[in-house]
Every structure is written in structure tokens, then in C-alpha cells.
Amino acid sequence: MTWVAWRQHRAQLLLMAAVLLLGVVAVLVLHTSMLQQIQAQGLERCLAVGVQGPGCATGVSDFRDEWFDLLRVGQLVIVVLPVLLGVFGGAPLFAREIEHGTHVLAFAQSVSRVGWMAAKLVMLVVPSLVVLVVLQLLVSSWVADAGLMGPLVDGPFSFLNFESTGWMPAVHLLFGYAMGALLGAVLGRSLPAMISTLAGLVAVRGAVGLAGPALMPSQLRTSADPMSAPESGVDEVVQVGYLGADGRTIPEGGFNAAVCGSRGDVPVSTFDPAQCYAQHGVVGQYAEVVPASYVPILQLIEFGVLGVVAVLLLGGTAWALRRQH
């Protein structure tokens, strides 16, 4: 069975090997070039003392102009690759067999249908994981060496930073193959299965990305200055607003700050914005945030949920194949 699976999917496996080779070479070349530029321009000091340090503004700005988008493209490849593998690898895996009728020959052999399903999945999923994990580690190292001069400045909750790190690429790959395999086994035609898999994976990724931070408890941070928001750093800001004199929170939109941002007929020398806020019962600002330290926990939760769903989808695939004549 293993030999047959290899013969059927050798073109895909060779393509994965080519993608891995080209990806490794490209990332290593870009990573080396970036490190040489950091050293040549003396930007190590800016990474050590902070990109806002004295004498760093121009160098950091030039660095970002050249490298920021390239670094994000590298992260985007890690995010998109599981989707592409699910669509072009998982969806046609059984759909093509059923569409062409070759599954009948496989079912006539001594191997069980579940064994046949497992052999085909392992033949593609394991090499896909190897390609994805190797490229993920290389891109993560590249991004890490750019420090806050690169995409890390957006914080760990930003879509690309969150989805391209930790267990997320691997679990999305497994989920993509599981969804593609089920839709292929149910629909029995490659093109509809691929289109449905793409739509399903995009919808799931979008829903999980929006709902993720809401799963974690938030913290309230306040500022005693109504004209200054509390520090949030790289934490995820869920809600912002103003604080009333009685301690109540006024969500954004509940108070029109523009009334204290213009002087009207009041002379410049006597206009006091702080007094204006006080007259309207506003004494500060607040921000409801999810701390960045919660990111590994949130990734673990999503890994568990998507992993369980992937197992259920594979169970559904086995059931659908059993129903094939």
C-alpha cells in the first residue's frame, strides 16, 4: 500500500521537496543579507536600547522601508501554506479516486478502507509537516533577529505574528487536510471539493482570529489624565473609553471629546482643556486589554479545539469512505 501511495503522489512529494529547497535557500539568503545590514549600519545598539533610542530614528526608518514588508511576506507564506496544502493536497486526495473510479480497485484489495485512507494521508501529511515546520523555524528566526524593527512591533496578537508562530501553522495544516479529505470523500469531485475546502478554511481562520482574544480574561488599565490613554504596549486592546468622576467607564463614543478640543469664543490664554473635561464629569481614560503573556495559552486552546475538530473530520472521512461502493 505504501508503494502504491508513493507512486500516486510522487509528483506532489517532489514538488514539496522543491518548495522546501527553494524556501530554505531564499530565507537563508535574505536573513544573512539583513544581518549584514544591521551590523554595517550599527543597528545592534538600537535593538539593545530600543528602536526609539537616540540616533536610531533614521536608521530604523530606512531598515523598515527595506525589510518590513519582506518579513511580513515570509510570515504570510507560513500562514497561507497550510491552506494551499489543504486545498491542493487534502481535497483531491480521495475526491480524485472516487471521481475516476480507481477507489473500487483499492477497495478490492486486502487492505481495509481505513488502512487505505490512513496510508494516503500519512504519505502526504508527514512530508507537508516537515516542509512547514522547517520553513516556520527559519522565518521565525529571521523575524526575531529584526526585533522591534520588524513585524514584532505590532505585538503578538497581530494576525501574522499570532498565526505564524507556535503550534498554529501545524494545527492549521492538519485541520486543512482533514477538512479537504472529508469534503473530497463526500462530494466525490475534485474541483467542488477544492473550492469548498478553500471557502471553509478561510471562514474558519477568520472566525477563530476574531473570536480568539475574546476567550481570554481582560484587564482594566486606567489613566488619571483624560487627554492621555493608559499604556498598553504590545497587549491586545479590546475596548477604550473615558472614566467618569463617579468611577464609571464611558465607552468610546459615549463622550464627545471634540467639545474639549476647541476653544470656541474662549481666549487662548484662559482656555483649560483639563477643566473642560472636569466640567463634563470626565477624569481619565481607560483601556481594557488582553496581556501579551496570554498568547501561548490562547494558542494552546486553539490548538486543542482545532485538533479535536480535525480528528472528528477524519472520523467523518472514514465513515464517508465506508459508504462508497
Coordinates of C-alpha atoms in Angstrom, one line a residue:
M1 CA 0.0 0.0 0.0
T2 CA 2.8 2.4 0.8
W3 CA 4.5 1.8 -2.6
V4 CA 1.2 2.4 -4.4
A5 CA 0.6 5.6 -2.4
W6 CA 4.2 6.8 -3.3
R7 CA 3.6 6.1 -7.0
Q8 CA 0.3 8.0 -6.9
H9 CA 1.6 11.1 -5.1
R10 CA 5.3 11.2 -6.1
A11 CA 4.7 14.4 -8.2
Q12 CA 3.3 16.2 -5.2
L13 CA 6.1 14.9 -2.9
L14 CA 8.7 16.1 -5.4
L15 CA 7.0 19.5 -5.6
M16 CA 7.1 19.7 -1.8
A17 CA 10.8 18.9 -1.8
A18 CA 11.4 21.7 -4.4
V19 CA 9.4 24.2 -2.4
L20 CA 11.4 23.3 0.7
L21 CA 14.7 23.7 -1.0
L22 CA 13.8 27.0 -2.6
G23 CA 12.2 28.3 0.6
V24 CA 15.3 27.4 2.7
V25 CA 17.7 29.0 0.2
A26 CA 15.6 32.2 -0.1
V27 CA 15.1 32.7 3.7
L28 CA 18.8 32.0 4.5
V29 CA 20.0 34.4 1.8
L30 CA 17.6 37.2 2.9
H31 CA 18.3 36.5 6.6
T32 CA 22.1 36.8 6.1
S33 CA 21.7 39.9 4.0
M34 CA 19.5 41.5 6.7
L35 CA 22.0 40.7 9.5
Q36 CA 24.9 42.2 7.4
Q37 CA 22.9 45.4 7.0
I38 CA 22.1 45.6 10.7
Q39 CA 25.8 45.2 11.5
A40 CA 27.0 47.6 8.8
Q41 CA 24.6 50.3 10.0
G42 CA 25.3 49.8 13.7
L43 CA 21.6 48.9 14.4
E44 CA 22.5 46.4 17.0
R45 CA 22.6 49.2 19.5
C46 CA 19.1 50.3 18.6
L47 CA 17.9 46.7 19.1
A48 CA 19.5 46.7 22.5
V49 CA 18.4 50.1 23.8
G50 CA 15.1 50.3 21.9
V51 CA 14.3 51.5 18.4
Q52 CA 13.3 54.9 19.8
G53 CA 16.7 55.4 21.3
P54 CA 18.9 58.5 20.4
G55 CA 20.2 58.4 16.9
C56 CA 18.1 55.4 15.8
A57 CA 15.1 57.1 14.1
T58 CA 16.7 57.4 10.6
G59 CA 18.4 54.0 10.6
V60 CA 15.3 52.2 11.9
S61 CA 13.1 54.0 9.4
D62 CA 15.4 53.1 6.5
F63 CA 15.6 49.5 7.7
R64 CA 11.8 49.2 7.9
D65 CA 11.4 50.6 4.4
E66 CA 13.6 47.9 3.0
W67 CA 12.8 44.9 5.2
F68 CA 9.4 45.2 7.0
D69 CA 7.3 44.1 4.0
L70 CA 9.7 41.3 3.1
L71 CA 9.5 40.0 6.7
R72 CA 5.7 40.1 6.6
V73 CA 5.7 38.2 3.3
G74 CA 7.7 35.5 4.9
Q75 CA 5.1 35.2 7.7
L76 CA 2.3 35.3 5.2
V77 CA 3.8 32.3 3.4
I78 CA 3.7 30.3 6.7
V79 CA 0.1 31.3 7.2
V80 CA -1.1 30.6 3.7
L81 CA 0.9 27.3 3.1
P82 CA -1.4 25.2 5.3
V83 CA -4.4 26.5 3.4
L84 CA -2.8 25.7 0.0
L85 CA -1.8 22.2 1.1
G86 CA -5.3 21.5 2.4
V87 CA -6.9 22.7 -0.9
F88 CA -4.4 21.1 -3.3
G89 CA -3.4 18.1 -1.3
G90 CA -6.2 17.2 1.0
A91 CA -9.3 18.0 -1.1
P92 CA -8.3 15.9 -4.2
L93 CA -6.8 13.1 -2.1
F94 CA -10.0 10.9 -2.2
A95 CA -12.2 13.0 -4.5
R96 CA -9.9 12.2 -7.5
E97 CA -10.1 8.5 -6.7
I98 CA -13.9 8.5 -6.4
E99 CA -14.2 10.8 -9.5
H100 CA -12.1 8.4 -11.6
G101 CA -13.4 5.2 -10.1
T102 CA -10.0 4.0 -9.0
H103 CA -11.2 3.7 -5.4
V104 CA -13.0 0.5 -6.5
L105 CA -9.7 -1.2 -7.3
A106 CA -8.3 -0.2 -3.9
F107 CA -11.3 -1.4 -2.0
A108 CA -11.0 -4.8 -3.7
Q109 CA -7.5 -5.4 -2.2
S110 CA -6.9 -7.0 1.2
V111 CA -6.2 -3.6 2.9
S112 CA -9.2 -2.1 4.8
R113 CA -10.7 1.1 3.7
V114 CA -9.5 2.8 6.9
G115 CA -6.0 1.4 6.3
W116 CA -6.1 2.7 2.7
M117 CA -7.2 6.1 4.0
A118 CA -4.5 6.3 6.6
A119 CA -1.7 5.3 4.2
K120 CA -2.7 8.0 1.7
L121 CA -3.0 10.6 4.4
V122 CA 0.3 9.8 6.1
M123 CA 2.1 9.8 2.7
L124 CA 1.2 13.5 2.2
V125 CA 0.7 14.9 5.7
V126 CA 4.1 13.9 7.2
P127 CA 6.2 15.5 4.4
S128 CA 3.9 18.5 4.5
L129 CA 4.5 18.9 8.2
V130 CA 8.3 18.7 7.6
V131 CA 8.2 21.4 4.9
L132 CA 6.0 23.7 7.0
V133 CA 7.9 23.3 10.3
V134 CA 11.3 23.8 8.7
L135 CA 10.2 27.0 6.9
Q136 CA 8.4 28.2 10.0
L137 CA 11.5 27.9 12.2
L138 CA 13.6 29.7 9.6
V139 CA 11.1 32.5 9.1
S140 CA 10.6 32.9 12.9
S141 CA 14.4 33.2 13.4
W142 CA 14.6 35.8 10.6
V143 CA 11.7 37.8 12.1
A144 CA 13.2 37.5 15.7
D145 CA 16.5 38.9 14.6
A146 CA 14.8 42.0 13.2
G147 CA 13.4 42.6 16.7
L148 CA 11.1 45.6 17.1
M149 CA 12.4 47.0 13.8
G150 CA 10.3 44.3 12.2
P151 CA 6.7 42.9 12.5
L152 CA 7.2 42.1 16.2
V153 CA 6.5 45.8 16.8
D154 CA 2.8 45.0 16.0
G155 CA 2.6 42.8 19.1
P156 CA 2.0 39.0 19.4
F157 CA -1.8 39.3 18.8
S158 CA -1.4 40.7 15.3
F159 CA -2.7 38.2 12.8
L160 CA 0.6 37.3 11.1
N161 CA 2.6 37.2 14.4
F162 CA 0.0 35.0 16.1
E163 CA -0.8 32.7 13.2
S164 CA 2.8 32.1 12.1
T165 CA 4.2 31.1 15.5
G166 CA 3.9 28.3 17.9
W167 CA 1.6 25.3 17.1
M168 CA -0.7 27.3 14.9
P169 CA 0.8 26.5 11.5
A170 CA 0.9 22.8 12.3
V171 CA -2.6 22.5 13.6
H172 CA -4.0 24.5 10.7
L173 CA -2.2 22.1 8.3
L174 CA -3.8 19.1 10.0
F175 CA -7.2 20.8 10.0
G176 CA -6.8 21.7 6.3
Y177 CA -6.0 18.2 5.3
A178 CA -8.9 16.8 7.5
M179 CA -11.4 19.2 6.0
G180 CA -10.2 18.6 2.5
A181 CA -10.3 14.9 2.9
L182 CA -13.8 14.9 4.3
L183 CA -15.2 17.2 1.6
G184 CA -13.4 15.2 -1.1
A185 CA -14.9 11.9 0.2
V186 CA -18.4 13.4 0.4
L187 CA -18.5 15.4 -2.8
G188 CA -16.6 12.9 -4.9
R189 CA -15.3 15.5 -7.3
S190 CA -12.0 17.3 -7.1
L191 CA -12.9 20.9 -8.2
P192 CA -16.0 21.3 -6.0
A193 CA -14.1 19.8 -3.1
M194 CA -11.2 22.2 -3.6
I195 CA -13.4 25.2 -3.8
S196 CA -15.4 24.1 -0.7
T197 CA -12.2 23.5 1.2
L198 CA -10.8 26.9 0.4
A199 CA -14.0 28.6 1.5
G200 CA -14.3 26.6 4.6
L201 CA -10.7 27.2 5.7
V202 CA -10.9 30.9 5.1
A203 CA -14.1 31.1 7.1
V204 CA -12.7 29.1 10.0
R205 CA -9.4 31.1 10.1
G206 CA -11.4 34.4 10.0
A207 CA -13.8 33.3 12.8
V208 CA -11.1 31.9 15.0
G209 CA -9.0 35.1 14.5
L210 CA -11.8 37.3 15.6
A211 CA -13.1 35.2 18.5
G212 CA -9.7 34.2 19.9
P213 CA -8.9 37.2 22.1
A214 CA -12.4 37.1 23.5
L215 CA -11.7 33.7 25.0
M216 CA -9.1 35.2 27.4
P217 CA -9.8 37.4 30.5
S218 CA -9.1 41.1 30.1
Q219 CA -7.5 43.6 32.4
L220 CA -8.6 47.2 33.0
R221 CA -5.9 49.9 32.9
T222 CA -6.6 53.5 33.7
S223 CA -5.0 56.9 33.3
A224 CA -5.7 59.9 35.5
D225 CA -5.3 62.2 32.6
P226 CA -8.4 62.5 30.4
M227 CA -6.2 63.6 27.5
S228 CA -3.8 60.6 27.7
A229 CA -4.6 56.9 27.2
P230 CA -3.1 54.3 29.5
E231 CA -0.1 52.4 28.3
S232 CA -1.0 49.2 26.5
G233 CA 2.3 48.3 24.9
V234 CA 2.0 45.1 22.7
D235 CA -1.1 43.9 24.6
E236 CA -4.4 43.5 22.7
V237 CA -6.7 46.4 23.3
V238 CA -10.3 45.2 23.5
Q239 CA -12.0 48.5 24.4
V240 CA -11.1 52.1 25.2
G241 CA -13.0 55.0 26.7
Y242 CA -13.2 57.6 29.4
L243 CA -13.6 57.4 33.2
G244 CA -16.3 59.4 34.9
A245 CA -15.9 61.3 38.2
D246 CA -18.0 58.6 39.9
G247 CA -15.6 55.8 38.7
R248 CA -17.9 54.6 35.9
T249 CA -16.5 53.7 32.5
I250 CA -17.7 55.6 29.5
P251 CA -17.1 53.5 26.3
E252 CA -15.7 55.2 23.2
G253 CA -18.5 57.2 21.6
G254 CA -20.2 57.8 25.0
F255 CA -18.5 61.2 25.3
N256 CA -17.7 63.6 22.6
A257 CA -14.1 64.7 23.2
A258 CA -14.3 67.3 20.5
V259 CA -16.1 69.7 22.9
C260 CA -12.9 70.0 24.8
G261 CA -10.6 70.1 21.8
S262 CA -11.8 73.5 20.6
R263 CA -11.8 76.9 22.3
G264 CA -14.8 78.5 20.6
D265 CA -15.1 82.1 21.8
V266 CA -12.8 81.4 24.9
P267 CA -9.5 83.3 24.7
V268 CA -6.4 81.1 24.2
S269 CA -4.8 82.3 27.4
T270 CA -7.7 81.2 29.6
F271 CA -8.8 78.0 27.9
D272 CA -8.1 74.9 30.0
P273 CA -8.9 71.5 28.4
A274 CA -8.5 69.7 31.7
Q275 CA -11.1 72.0 33.3
C276 CA -13.4 71.4 30.4
Y277 CA -13.1 67.6 30.9
A278 CA -13.8 68.0 34.6
Q279 CA -16.9 70.1 33.9
H280 CA -18.2 67.2 31.8
G281 CA -17.5 64.7 34.6
V282 CA -14.5 63.1 32.8
V283 CA -11.4 62.5 35.0
G284 CA -9.4 60.0 33.0
Q285 CA -9.2 57.3 30.3
Y286 CA -9.3 53.5 30.5
A287 CA -8.2 50.6 28.2
E288 CA -9.5 47.0 28.5
V289 CA -6.6 44.8 27.4
V290 CA -5.6 41.2 27.0
P291 CA -2.0 40.8 28.1
A292 CA 0.5 39.6 25.6
S293 CA 1.6 36.9 28.1
Y294 CA -1.7 35.1 27.4
V295 CA -0.7 34.4 23.7
P296 CA 0.8 30.9 24.4
I297 CA -2.3 29.9 26.4
L298 CA -4.6 31.1 23.6
Q299 CA -2.6 29.3 21.0
L300 CA -2.8 26.1 23.1
I301 CA -6.6 26.4 23.4
E302 CA -7.0 26.9 19.7
F303 CA -4.6 24.0 19.0
G304 CA -6.7 21.8 21.2
V305 CA -10.0 22.9 19.7
L306 CA -8.9 22.6 16.1
G307 CA -7.1 19.3 16.8
V308 CA -10.2 17.7 18.2
V309 CA -12.3 19.0 15.3
A310 CA -9.7 17.6 12.8
V311 CA -9.9 14.2 14.4
L312 CA -13.7 14.3 14.1
L313 CA -13.4 15.3 10.5
L314 CA -11.1 12.4 9.8
G315 CA -13.7 10.1 11.5
G316 CA -16.3 11.5 9.2
T317 CA -14.0 10.8 6.2
A318 CA -13.7 7.2 7.3
W319 CA -17.5 7.0 7.5
A320 CA -17.9 8.5 4.1
L321 CA -15.4 6.1 2.5
R322 CA -17.1 3.1 4.1
R323 CA -20.4 4.2 2.3
Q324 CA -18.7 4.1 -1.1
H325 CA -19.5 1.0 -3.1

